[in-house]
mmCIF file of N, CA and C in Angstrom:
data_model
loop_
_atom_site.group_PDB
_atom_site.id
_atom_site.type_symbol
_atom_site.label_atom_id
_atom_site.label_comp_id
_atom_site.label_asym_id
_atom_site.label_seq_id
_atom_site.Cartn_x
_atom_site.Cartn_y
_atom_site.Cartn_z
ATOM 1 N N GLN E 1 -79.678 19.431 -109.610
ATOM 2 C CA GLN E 1 -80.089 18.483 -110.625
ATOM 3 C C GLN E 1 -80.661 19.239 -111.813
ATOM 4 N N VAL E 2 -80.182 18.882 -112.974
ATOM 5 C CA VAL E 2 -80.684 19.487 -114.199
ATOM 6 C C VAL E 2 -81.644 18.500 -114.846
ATOM 7 N N PRO E 3 -82.899 18.871 -115.021
ATOM 8 C CA PRO E 3 -83.861 17.934 -115.608
ATOM 9 C C PRO E 3 -83.488 17.593 -117.049
ATOM 10 N N PRO E 4 -83.761 16.371 -117.457
ATOM 11 C CA PRO E 4 -83.543 16.007 -118.855
ATOM 12 C C PRO E 4 -84.494 16.790 -119.755
ATOM 13 N N VAL E 5 -84.129 16.896 -121.023
ATOM 14 C CA VAL E 5 -84.963 17.581 -122.010
ATOM 15 C C VAL E 5 -85.192 16.636 -123.180
ATOM 16 N N GLU E 6 -86.462 16.275 -123.389
ATOM 17 C CA GLU E 6 -86.807 15.351 -124.471
ATOM 18 C C GLU E 6 -87.211 16.111 -125.727
ATOM 19 N N SER E 7 -87.052 15.434 -126.854
ATOM 20 C CA SER E 7 -87.531 15.951 -128.132
ATOM 21 C C SER E 7 -87.750 14.779 -129.077
ATOM 22 N N GLY E 8 -88.422 15.056 -130.185
ATOM 23 C CA GLY E 8 -88.558 14.050 -131.228
ATOM 24 C C GLY E 8 -89.909 13.390 -131.345
ATOM 25 N N GLY E 9 -90.823 13.703 -130.445
ATOM 26 C CA GLY E 9 -92.143 13.104 -130.537
ATOM 27 C C GLY E 9 -92.909 13.630 -131.743
ATOM 28 N N GLY E 10 -94.035 13.010 -132.038
ATOM 29 C CA GLY E 10 -94.850 13.439 -133.165
ATOM 30 C C GLY E 10 -95.929 12.431 -133.482
ATOM 31 N N SER E 11 -96.548 12.602 -134.624
ATOM 32 C CA SER E 11 -97.627 11.721 -135.081
ATOM 33 C C SER E 11 -97.152 10.932 -136.293
ATOM 34 N N VAL E 12 -97.349 9.624 -136.243
ATOM 35 C CA VAL E 12 -96.951 8.763 -137.353
ATOM 36 C C VAL E 12 -98.017 7.699 -137.579
ATOM 37 N N PRO E 13 -98.100 7.152 -138.776
ATOM 38 C CA PRO E 13 -99.024 6.036 -139.000
ATOM 39 C C PRO E 13 -98.451 4.753 -138.428
ATOM 40 N N ALA E 14 -99.328 3.804 -138.175
ATOM 41 C CA ALA E 14 -98.873 2.503 -137.692
ATOM 42 C C ALA E 14 -97.857 1.910 -138.663
ATOM 43 N N GLY E 15 -96.821 1.311 -138.109
ATOM 44 C CA GLY E 15 -95.749 0.769 -138.926
ATOM 45 C C GLY E 15 -94.609 1.734 -139.148
ATOM 46 N N GLY E 16 -94.814 2.976 -138.776
ATOM 47 C CA GLY E 16 -93.795 3.992 -138.964
ATOM 48 C C GLY E 16 -92.739 3.984 -137.869
ATOM 49 N N SER E 17 -91.836 4.956 -137.954
ATOM 50 C CA SER E 17 -90.710 5.051 -137.032
ATOM 51 C C SER E 17 -90.573 6.469 -136.503
ATOM 52 N N LEU E 18 -90.027 6.561 -135.309
ATOM 53 C CA LEU E 18 -89.664 7.839 -134.702
ATOM 54 C C LEU E 18 -88.411 7.623 -133.875
ATOM 55 N N THR E 19 -87.633 8.693 -133.736
ATOM 56 C CA THR E 19 -86.487 8.667 -132.837
ATOM 57 C C THR E 19 -86.650 9.769 -131.801
ATOM 58 N N LEU E 20 -86.681 9.386 -130.548
ATOM 59 C CA LEU E 20 -86.741 10.342 -129.452
ATOM 60 C C LEU E 20 -85.334 10.632 -128.961
ATOM 61 N N SER E 21 -85.111 11.884 -128.559
ATOM 62 C CA SER E 21 -83.815 12.274 -128.015
ATOM 63 C C SER E 21 -83.995 12.870 -126.630
ATOM 64 N N CYS E 22 -82.993 12.707 -125.816
ATOM 65 C CA CYS E 22 -83.015 13.255 -124.462
ATOM 66 C C CYS E 22 -81.622 13.751 -124.112
ATOM 67 N N LEU E 23 -81.538 15.018 -123.753
ATOM 68 C CA LEU E 23 -80.283 15.555 -123.231
ATOM 69 C C LEU E 23 -80.354 15.454 -121.707
ATOM 70 N N ALA E 24 -79.494 14.592 -121.173
ATOM 71 C CA ALA E 24 -79.506 14.332 -119.727
ATOM 72 C C ALA E 24 -78.067 14.349 -119.239
ATOM 73 N N SER E 25 -77.628 15.515 -118.781
ATOM 74 C CA SER E 25 -76.220 15.675 -118.433
ATOM 75 C C SER E 25 -75.861 15.139 -117.060
ATOM 76 N N GLU E 26 -76.863 14.950 -116.214
ATOM 77 C CA GLU E 26 -76.593 14.456 -114.868
ATOM 78 C C GLU E 26 -76.078 13.025 -114.928
ATOM 79 N N TYR E 27 -75.032 12.739 -114.144
ATOM 80 C CA TYR E 27 -74.580 11.350 -114.080
ATOM 81 C C TYR E 27 -75.674 10.493 -113.446
ATOM 82 N N SER E 28 -75.869 9.312 -114.039
ATOM 83 C CA SER E 28 -76.868 8.401 -113.499
ATOM 84 C C SER E 28 -76.460 6.979 -113.838
ATOM 85 N N GLY E 29 -76.551 6.084 -112.865
ATOM 86 C CA GLY E 29 -76.188 4.699 -113.117
ATOM 87 C C GLY E 29 -77.011 4.077 -114.221
ATOM 88 N N CYS E 30 -78.247 4.475 -114.304
ATOM 89 C CA CYS E 30 -79.121 4.071 -115.402
ATOM 90 C C CYS E 30 -79.838 5.322 -115.903
ATOM 91 N N LYS E 31 -80.084 5.381 -117.189
ATOM 92 C CA LYS E 31 -80.984 6.378 -117.768
ATOM 93 C C LYS E 31 -82.031 5.602 -118.541
ATOM 94 N N ALA E 32 -83.250 6.104 -118.508
ATOM 95 C CA ALA E 32 -84.340 5.288 -119.024
ATOM 96 C C ALA E 32 -85.385 6.120 -119.727
ATOM 97 N N TRP E 33 -86.161 5.422 -120.519
ATOM 98 C CA TRP E 33 -87.383 5.967 -121.110
ATOM 99 C C TRP E 33 -88.579 5.277 -120.470
ATOM 100 N N PHE E 34 -89.542 6.080 -120.080
ATOM 101 C CA PHE E 34 -90.821 5.595 -119.595
ATOM 102 C C PHE E 34 -91.900 6.176 -120.494
ATOM 103 N N ARG E 35 -93.087 5.618 -120.410
ATOM 104 C CA ARG E 35 -94.215 6.189 -121.129
ATOM 105 C C ARG E 35 -95.458 6.098 -120.265
ATOM 106 N N GLN E 36 -96.382 6.987 -120.567
ATOM 107 C CA GLN E 36 -97.613 7.031 -119.787
ATOM 108 C C GLN E 36 -98.771 7.391 -120.698
ATOM 109 N N GLN E 37 -99.759 6.519 -120.718
ATOM 110 C CA GLN E 37 -100.989 6.797 -121.441
ATOM 111 C C GLN E 37 -101.970 7.464 -120.489
ATOM 112 N N SER E 38 -102.902 8.193 -121.045
ATOM 113 C CA SER E 38 -103.861 8.920 -120.236
ATOM 114 C C SER E 38 -104.607 7.978 -119.285
ATOM 115 N N GLY E 39 -104.576 8.309 -118.013
ATOM 116 C CA GLY E 39 -105.279 7.515 -117.026
ATOM 117 C C GLY E 39 -104.563 6.258 -116.577
ATOM 118 N N GLU E 40 -103.375 6.044 -117.092
ATOM 119 C CA GLU E 40 -102.609 4.844 -116.757
ATOM 120 C C GLU E 40 -101.366 5.212 -115.954
ATOM 121 N N GLN E 41 -100.758 4.182 -115.348
ATOM 122 C CA GLN E 41 -99.500 4.403 -114.640
ATOM 123 C C GLN E 41 -98.343 4.523 -115.622
ATOM 124 N N ARG E 42 -97.319 5.223 -115.176
ATOM 125 C CA ARG E 42 -96.117 5.338 -115.984
ATOM 126 C C ARG E 42 -95.428 3.973 -116.033
ATOM 127 N N GLU E 43 -95.032 3.553 -117.229
ATOM 128 C CA GLU E 43 -94.405 2.244 -117.379
ATOM 129 C C GLU E 43 -93.034 2.380 -118.030
ATOM 130 N N ALA E 44 -92.146 1.483 -117.622
ATOM 131 C CA ALA E 44 -90.794 1.492 -118.176
ATOM 132 C C ALA E 44 -90.800 0.962 -119.602
ATOM 133 N N VAL E 45 -90.016 1.592 -120.445
ATOM 134 C CA VAL E 45 -89.888 1.170 -121.838
ATOM 135 C C VAL E 45 -88.512 0.545 -122.069
ATOM 136 N N ALA E 46 -87.464 1.280 -121.702
ATOM 137 C CA ALA E 46 -86.106 0.796 -121.924
ATOM 138 C C ALA E 46 -85.157 1.573 -121.031
ATOM 139 N N ALA E 47 -84.027 0.960 -120.735
ATOM 140 C CA ALA E 47 -83.003 1.621 -119.942
ATOM 141 C C ALA E 47 -81.629 1.221 -120.447
ATOM 142 N N ILE E 48 -80.673 2.083 -120.130
ATOM 143 C CA ILE E 48 -79.277 1.802 -120.455
ATOM 144 C C ILE E 48 -78.472 2.115 -119.211
ATOM 145 N N CYS E 49 -77.643 1.158 -118.791
ATOM 146 C CA CYS E 49 -77.060 1.228 -117.461
ATOM 147 C C CYS E 49 -75.570 0.913 -117.457
ATOM 148 N N GLY E 50 -74.884 1.531 -116.525
ATOM 149 C CA GLY E 50 -73.519 1.158 -116.214
ATOM 150 C C GLY E 50 -72.485 1.587 -117.226
ATOM 151 N N ALA E 51 -71.247 1.316 -116.869
ATOM 152 C CA ALA E 51 -70.113 1.683 -117.712
ATOM 153 C C ALA E 51 -70.124 0.925 -119.042
ATOM 154 N N THR E 52 -70.760 -0.233 -119.044
ATOM 155 C CA THR E 52 -70.829 -1.033 -120.276
ATOM 156 C C THR E 52 -72.056 -0.730 -121.115
ATOM 157 N N SER E 53 -72.896 0.210 -120.640
ATOM 158 C CA SER E 53 -74.123 0.586 -121.363
ATOM 159 C C SER E 53 -74.998 -0.628 -121.657
ATOM 160 N N ARG E 54 -75.179 -1.442 -120.661
ATOM 161 C CA ARG E 54 -76.076 -2.589 -120.820
ATOM 162 C C ARG E 54 -77.507 -2.079 -121.017
ATOM 163 N N THR E 55 -78.230 -2.717 -121.905
ATOM 164 C CA THR E 55 -79.585 -2.263 -122.218
ATOM 165 C C THR E 55 -80.641 -3.233 -121.712
ATOM 166 N N TYR E 56 -81.789 -2.678 -121.397
ATOM 167 C CA TYR E 56 -82.931 -3.429 -120.902
ATOM 168 C C TYR E 56 -84.181 -2.927 -121.628
ATOM 169 N N TYR E 57 -85.110 -3.846 -121.908
ATOM 170 C CA TYR E 57 -86.320 -3.485 -122.627
ATOM 171 C C TYR E 57 -87.542 -4.142 -121.999
ATOM 172 N N ALA E 58 -88.655 -3.421 -122.058
ATOM 173 C CA ALA E 58 -89.932 -4.032 -121.718
ATOM 174 C C ALA E 58 -90.295 -5.033 -122.814
ATOM 175 N N ASP E 59 -90.995 -6.075 -122.436
ATOM 176 C CA ASP E 59 -91.362 -7.117 -123.400
ATOM 177 C C ASP E 59 -92.136 -6.537 -124.582
ATOM 178 N N ALA E 60 -92.962 -5.523 -124.322
ATOM 179 C CA ALA E 60 -93.840 -4.978 -125.357
ATOM 180 C C ALA E 60 -93.080 -4.271 -126.476
ATOM 181 N N VAL E 61 -91.828 -3.890 -126.205
ATOM 182 C CA VAL E 61 -91.088 -3.108 -127.203
ATOM 183 C C VAL E 61 -89.813 -3.801 -127.671
ATOM 184 N N ARG E 62 -89.472 -4.905 -127.028
ATOM 185 C CA ARG E 62 -88.228 -5.593 -127.404
ATOM 186 C C ARG E 62 -88.297 -5.959 -128.872
ATOM 187 N N ASP E 63 -87.219 -5.808 -129.570
ATOM 188 C CA ASP E 63 -87.057 -6.099 -131.004
ATOM 189 C C ASP E 63 -87.664 -5.022 -131.892
ATOM 190 N N ARG E 64 -88.318 -4.016 -131.304
ATOM 191 C CA ARG E 64 -88.827 -2.895 -132.106
ATOM 192 C C ARG E 64 -88.158 -1.579 -131.732
ATOM 193 N N PHE E 65 -87.799 -1.425 -130.459
ATOM 194 C CA PHE E 65 -87.189 -0.198 -129.978
ATOM 195 C C PHE E 65 -85.724 -0.452 -129.643
ATOM 196 N N THR E 66 -84.912 0.587 -129.809
ATOM 197 C CA THR E 66 -83.502 0.510 -129.452
ATOM 198 C C THR E 66 -83.107 1.748 -128.664
ATOM 199 N N ILE E 67 -82.548 1.537 -127.482
ATOM 200 C CA ILE E 67 -82.055 2.642 -126.666
ATOM 201 C C ILE E 67 -80.544 2.735 -126.857
ATOM 202 N N SER E 68 -80.051 3.968 -126.912
ATOM 203 C CA SER E 68 -78.614 4.160 -127.087
ATOM 204 C C SER E 68 -78.222 5.494 -126.474
ATOM 205 N N GLN E 69 -76.918 5.672 -126.308
ATOM 206 C CA GLN E 69 -76.403 6.953 -125.833
ATOM 207 C C GLN E 69 -75.061 7.210 -126.482
ATOM 208 N N ASP E 70 -74.697 8.486 -126.554
ATOM 209 C CA ASP E 70 -73.423 8.812 -127.181
ATOM 210 C C ASP E 70 -72.285 8.595 -126.181
ATOM 211 N N ASP E 71 -71.065 8.810 -126.623
ATOM 212 C CA ASP E 71 -69.909 8.519 -125.771
ATOM 213 C C ASP E 71 -69.885 9.368 -124.509
ATOM 214 N N SER E 72 -70.446 10.559 -124.585
ATOM 215 C CA SER E 72 -70.480 11.408 -123.395
ATOM 216 C C SER E 72 -71.518 10.955 -122.394
ATOM 217 N N LYS E 73 -72.432 10.093 -122.857
ATOM 218 C CA LYS E 73 -73.551 9.582 -122.050
ATOM 219 C C LYS E 73 -74.518 10.684 -121.655
ATOM 220 N N ASN E 74 -74.488 11.787 -122.396
ATOM 221 C CA ASN E 74 -75.435 12.870 -122.136
ATOM 222 C C ASN E 74 -76.599 12.873 -123.110
ATOM 223 N N ASP E 75 -76.422 12.257 -124.269
ATOM 224 C CA ASP E 75 -77.429 12.271 -125.316
ATOM 225 C C ASP E 75 -78.023 10.874 -125.429
ATOM 226 N N LEU E 76 -79.222 10.745 -124.937
ATOM 227 C CA LEU E 76 -79.916 9.461 -124.891
ATOM 228 C C LEU E 76 -80.945 9.416 -126.010
ATOM 229 N N LYS E 77 -81.002 8.305 -126.726
ATOM 230 C CA LYS E 77 -81.953 8.199 -127.826
ATOM 231 C C LYS E 77 -82.798 6.940 -127.684
ATOM 232 N N LEU E 78 -83.978 7.003 -128.272
ATOM 233 C CA LEU E 78 -84.846 5.840 -128.353
ATOM 234 C C LEU E 78 -85.337 5.755 -129.792
ATOM 235 N N GLN E 79 -84.801 4.787 -130.530
ATOM 236 C CA GLN E 79 -85.243 4.531 -131.887
ATOM 237 C C GLN E 79 -86.439 3.599 -131.821
ATOM 238 N N MET E 80 -87.568 4.046 -132.384
ATOM 239 C CA MET E 80 -88.797 3.270 -132.308
ATOM 240 C C MET E 80 -89.234 2.887 -133.718
ATOM 241 N N ASN E 81 -89.282 1.605 -133.993
ATOM 242 C CA ASN E 81 -89.691 1.095 -135.300
ATOM 243 C C ASN E 81 -90.971 0.279 -135.166
ATOM 244 N N SER E 82 -91.607 0.051 -136.289
ATOM 245 C CA SER E 82 -92.837 -0.764 -136.331
ATOM 246 C C SER E 82 -93.821 -0.308 -135.271
ATOM 247 N N LEU E 83 -94.056 0.979 -135.219
ATOM 248 C CA LEU E 83 -94.918 1.547 -134.180
ATOM 249 C C LEU E 83 -96.350 1.064 -134.339
ATOM 250 N N MET E 84 -96.985 0.871 -133.205
ATOM 251 C CA MET E 84 -98.372 0.417 -133.146
ATOM 252 C C MET E 84 -99.183 1.447 -132.374
ATOM 253 N N SER E 85 -100.486 1.389 -132.538
ATOM 254 C CA SER E 85 -101.341 2.377 -131.875
ATOM 255 C C SER E 85 -101.175 2.322 -130.354
ATOM 256 N N GLU E 86 -100.904 1.128 -129.828
ATOM 257 C CA GLU E 86 -100.731 1.012 -128.373
ATOM 258 C C GLU E 86 -99.434 1.626 -127.875
ATOM 259 N N ASP E 87 -98.555 2.055 -128.788
ATOM 260 C CA ASP E 87 -97.349 2.770 -128.386
ATOM 261 C C ASP E 87 -97.626 4.252 -128.156
ATOM 262 N N SER E 88 -98.812 4.716 -128.512
ATOM 263 C CA SER E 88 -99.169 6.116 -128.309
ATOM 264 C C SER E 88 -99.145 6.449 -126.822
ATOM 265 N N ALA E 89 -98.409 7.475 -126.454
ATOM 266 C CA ALA E 89 -98.261 7.837 -125.053
ATOM 267 C C ALA E 89 -97.388 9.082 -124.949
ATOM 268 N N MET E 90 -97.318 9.620 -123.751
ATOM 269 C CA MET E 90 -96.310 10.624 -123.447
ATOM 270 C C MET E 90 -95.056 9.855 -123.019
ATOM 271 N N TYR E 91 -93.941 10.178 -123.637
ATOM 272 C CA TYR E 91 -92.683 9.499 -123.332
ATOM 273 C C TYR E 91 -91.805 10.418 -122.496
ATOM 274 N N TYR E 92 -91.266 9.845 -121.419
ATOM 275 C CA TYR E 92 -90.442 10.601 -120.477
ATOM 276 C C TYR E 92 -89.049 10.012 -120.380
ATOM 277 N N CYS E 93 -88.084 10.888 -120.266
ATOM 278 C CA CYS E 93 -86.705 10.503 -120.010
ATOM 279 C C CYS E 93 -86.451 10.619 -118.508
ATOM 280 N N ALA E 94 -85.780 9.628 -117.950
ATOM 281 C CA ALA E 94 -85.521 9.608 -116.517
ATOM 282 C C ALA E 94 -84.040 9.407 -116.239
ATOM 283 N N SER E 95 -83.532 10.127 -115.248
ATOM 284 C CA SER E 95 -82.164 9.925 -114.783
ATOM 285 C C SER E 95 -82.153 10.042 -113.265
ATOM 286 N N GLY E 96 -80.966 10.140 -112.690
ATOM 287 C CA GLY E 96 -80.908 10.185 -111.239
ATOM 288 C C GLY E 96 -81.313 8.866 -110.618
ATOM 289 N N PHE E 97 -80.811 7.768 -111.222
ATOM 290 C CA PHE E 97 -81.159 6.441 -110.740
ATOM 291 C C PHE E 97 -80.645 6.254 -109.308
ATOM 292 N N GLN E 98 -81.536 5.793 -108.449
ATOM 293 C CA GLN E 98 -81.222 5.647 -107.028
ATOM 294 C C GLN E 98 -80.790 4.233 -106.662
ATOM 295 N N GLY E 99 -80.770 3.351 -107.672
ATOM 296 C CA GLY E 99 -80.497 1.952 -107.372
ATOM 297 C C GLY E 99 -81.807 1.210 -107.265
ATOM 298 N N GLY E 100 -81.760 -0.096 -107.408
ATOM 299 C CA GLY E 100 -82.979 -0.887 -107.376
ATOM 300 C C GLY E 100 -83.261 -1.452 -108.747
ATOM 301 N N SER E 101 -84.482 -1.305 -109.218
ATOM 302 C CA SER E 101 -84.867 -1.869 -110.504
ATOM 303 C C SER E 101 -84.985 -0.795 -111.570
ATOM 304 N N TRP E 102 -84.464 -1.070 -112.756
ATOM 305 C CA TRP E 102 -84.558 -0.095 -113.848
ATOM 306 C C TRP E 102 -86.005 0.154 -114.240
ATOM 307 N N LYS E 103 -86.891 -0.758 -113.861
ATOM 308 C CA LYS E 103 -88.295 -0.658 -114.278
ATOM 309 C C LYS E 103 -89.142 0.237 -113.381
ATOM 310 N N LEU E 104 -88.622 0.578 -112.215
ATOM 311 C CA LEU E 104 -89.448 1.293 -111.239
ATOM 312 C C LEU E 104 -89.265 2.798 -111.357
ATOM 313 N N ALA E 105 -90.357 3.504 -111.649
ATOM 314 C CA ALA E 105 -90.286 4.950 -111.781
ATOM 315 C C ALA E 105 -89.784 5.603 -110.500
ATOM 316 N N GLY E 106 -90.137 5.032 -109.365
ATOM 317 C CA GLY E 106 -89.734 5.591 -108.085
ATOM 318 C C GLY E 106 -88.247 5.527 -107.817
ATOM 319 N N ASP E 107 -87.521 4.742 -108.614
ATOM 320 C CA ASP E 107 -86.079 4.629 -108.432
ATOM 321 C C ASP E 107 -85.295 5.676 -109.242
ATOM 322 N N TYR E 108 -86.006 6.597 -109.893
ATOM 323 C CA TYR E 108 -85.380 7.700 -110.621
ATOM 324 C C TYR E 108 -85.819 9.015 -109.974
ATOM 325 N N SER E 109 -84.876 9.935 -109.833
ATOM 326 C CA SER E 109 -85.188 11.180 -109.141
ATOM 327 C C SER E 109 -85.417 12.359 -110.071
ATOM 328 N N THR E 110 -85.011 12.234 -111.323
ATOM 329 C CA THR E 110 -85.054 13.386 -112.221
ATOM 330 C C THR E 110 -85.767 13.022 -113.506
ATOM 331 N N TRP E 111 -86.730 13.844 -113.886
ATOM 332 C CA TRP E 111 -87.593 13.563 -115.028
ATOM 333 C C TRP E 111 -87.680 14.772 -115.952
ATOM 334 N N GLY E 112 -87.796 14.472 -117.240
ATOM 335 C CA GLY E 112 -88.089 15.514 -118.195
ATOM 336 C C GLY E 112 -89.580 15.805 -118.242
ATOM 337 N N GLN E 113 -89.948 16.753 -119.105
ATOM 338 C CA GLN E 113 -91.344 17.160 -119.242
ATOM 339 C C GLN E 113 -92.141 16.226 -120.143
ATOM 340 N N GLY E 114 -91.453 15.432 -120.920
ATOM 341 C CA GLY E 114 -92.126 14.471 -121.780
ATOM 342 C C GLY E 114 -92.283 14.962 -123.206
ATOM 343 N N THR E 115 -92.435 14.009 -124.110
ATOM 344 C CA THR E 115 -92.700 14.301 -125.509
ATOM 345 C C THR E 115 -93.776 13.328 -125.988
ATOM 346 N N GLN E 116 -94.766 13.857 -126.692
ATOM 347 C CA GLN E 116 -95.933 13.063 -127.077
ATOM 348 C C GLN E 116 -95.679 12.268 -128.344
ATOM 349 N N VAL E 117 -96.046 10.994 -128.304
ATOM 350 C CA VAL E 117 -96.005 10.129 -129.480
ATOM 351 C C VAL E 117 -97.420 9.660 -129.769
ATOM 352 N N SER E 118 -97.881 9.881 -130.987
ATOM 353 C CA SER E 118 -99.217 9.457 -131.397
ATOM 354 C C SER E 118 -99.094 8.596 -132.645
ATOM 355 N N VAL E 119 -99.636 7.377 -132.573
ATOM 356 C CA VAL E 119 -99.575 6.440 -133.692
ATOM 357 C C VAL E 119 -100.997 6.166 -134.147
ATOM 358 N N SER E 120 -101.283 6.448 -135.397
ATOM 359 C CA SER E 120 -102.629 6.252 -135.936
ATOM 360 C C SER E 120 -102.706 4.911 -136.651
ATOM 361 N N SER E 121 -103.803 4.204 -136.406
ATOM 362 C CA SER E 121 -103.980 2.879 -137.014
ATOM 363 C C SER E 121 -104.720 2.978 -138.341
#
């Protein structure tokens, strides 16, 4: 298993935008972005699944974030708009989906090291 590699994090003011990228060459039924704030559990942000690239979003980010992947399905992106201070977190790319729910961190076997997103209010 080759771990995903994230990039694109940084510091932005509230209302700003960032695009996160993840190189994840391992085949996976779903690939996802999770985030984790200090002292909190890792939470699902968005996933893209299956041959049709169906997308799923957490309620907190729907209509602000967009997950996508290129035709090779190796380059996963998360476009984040209208960022808020509560979006500040370490963002992780996950692959190696084992089946089950796209929202459950335990259903993914392979994780990147994460990229930090900081939004100032």
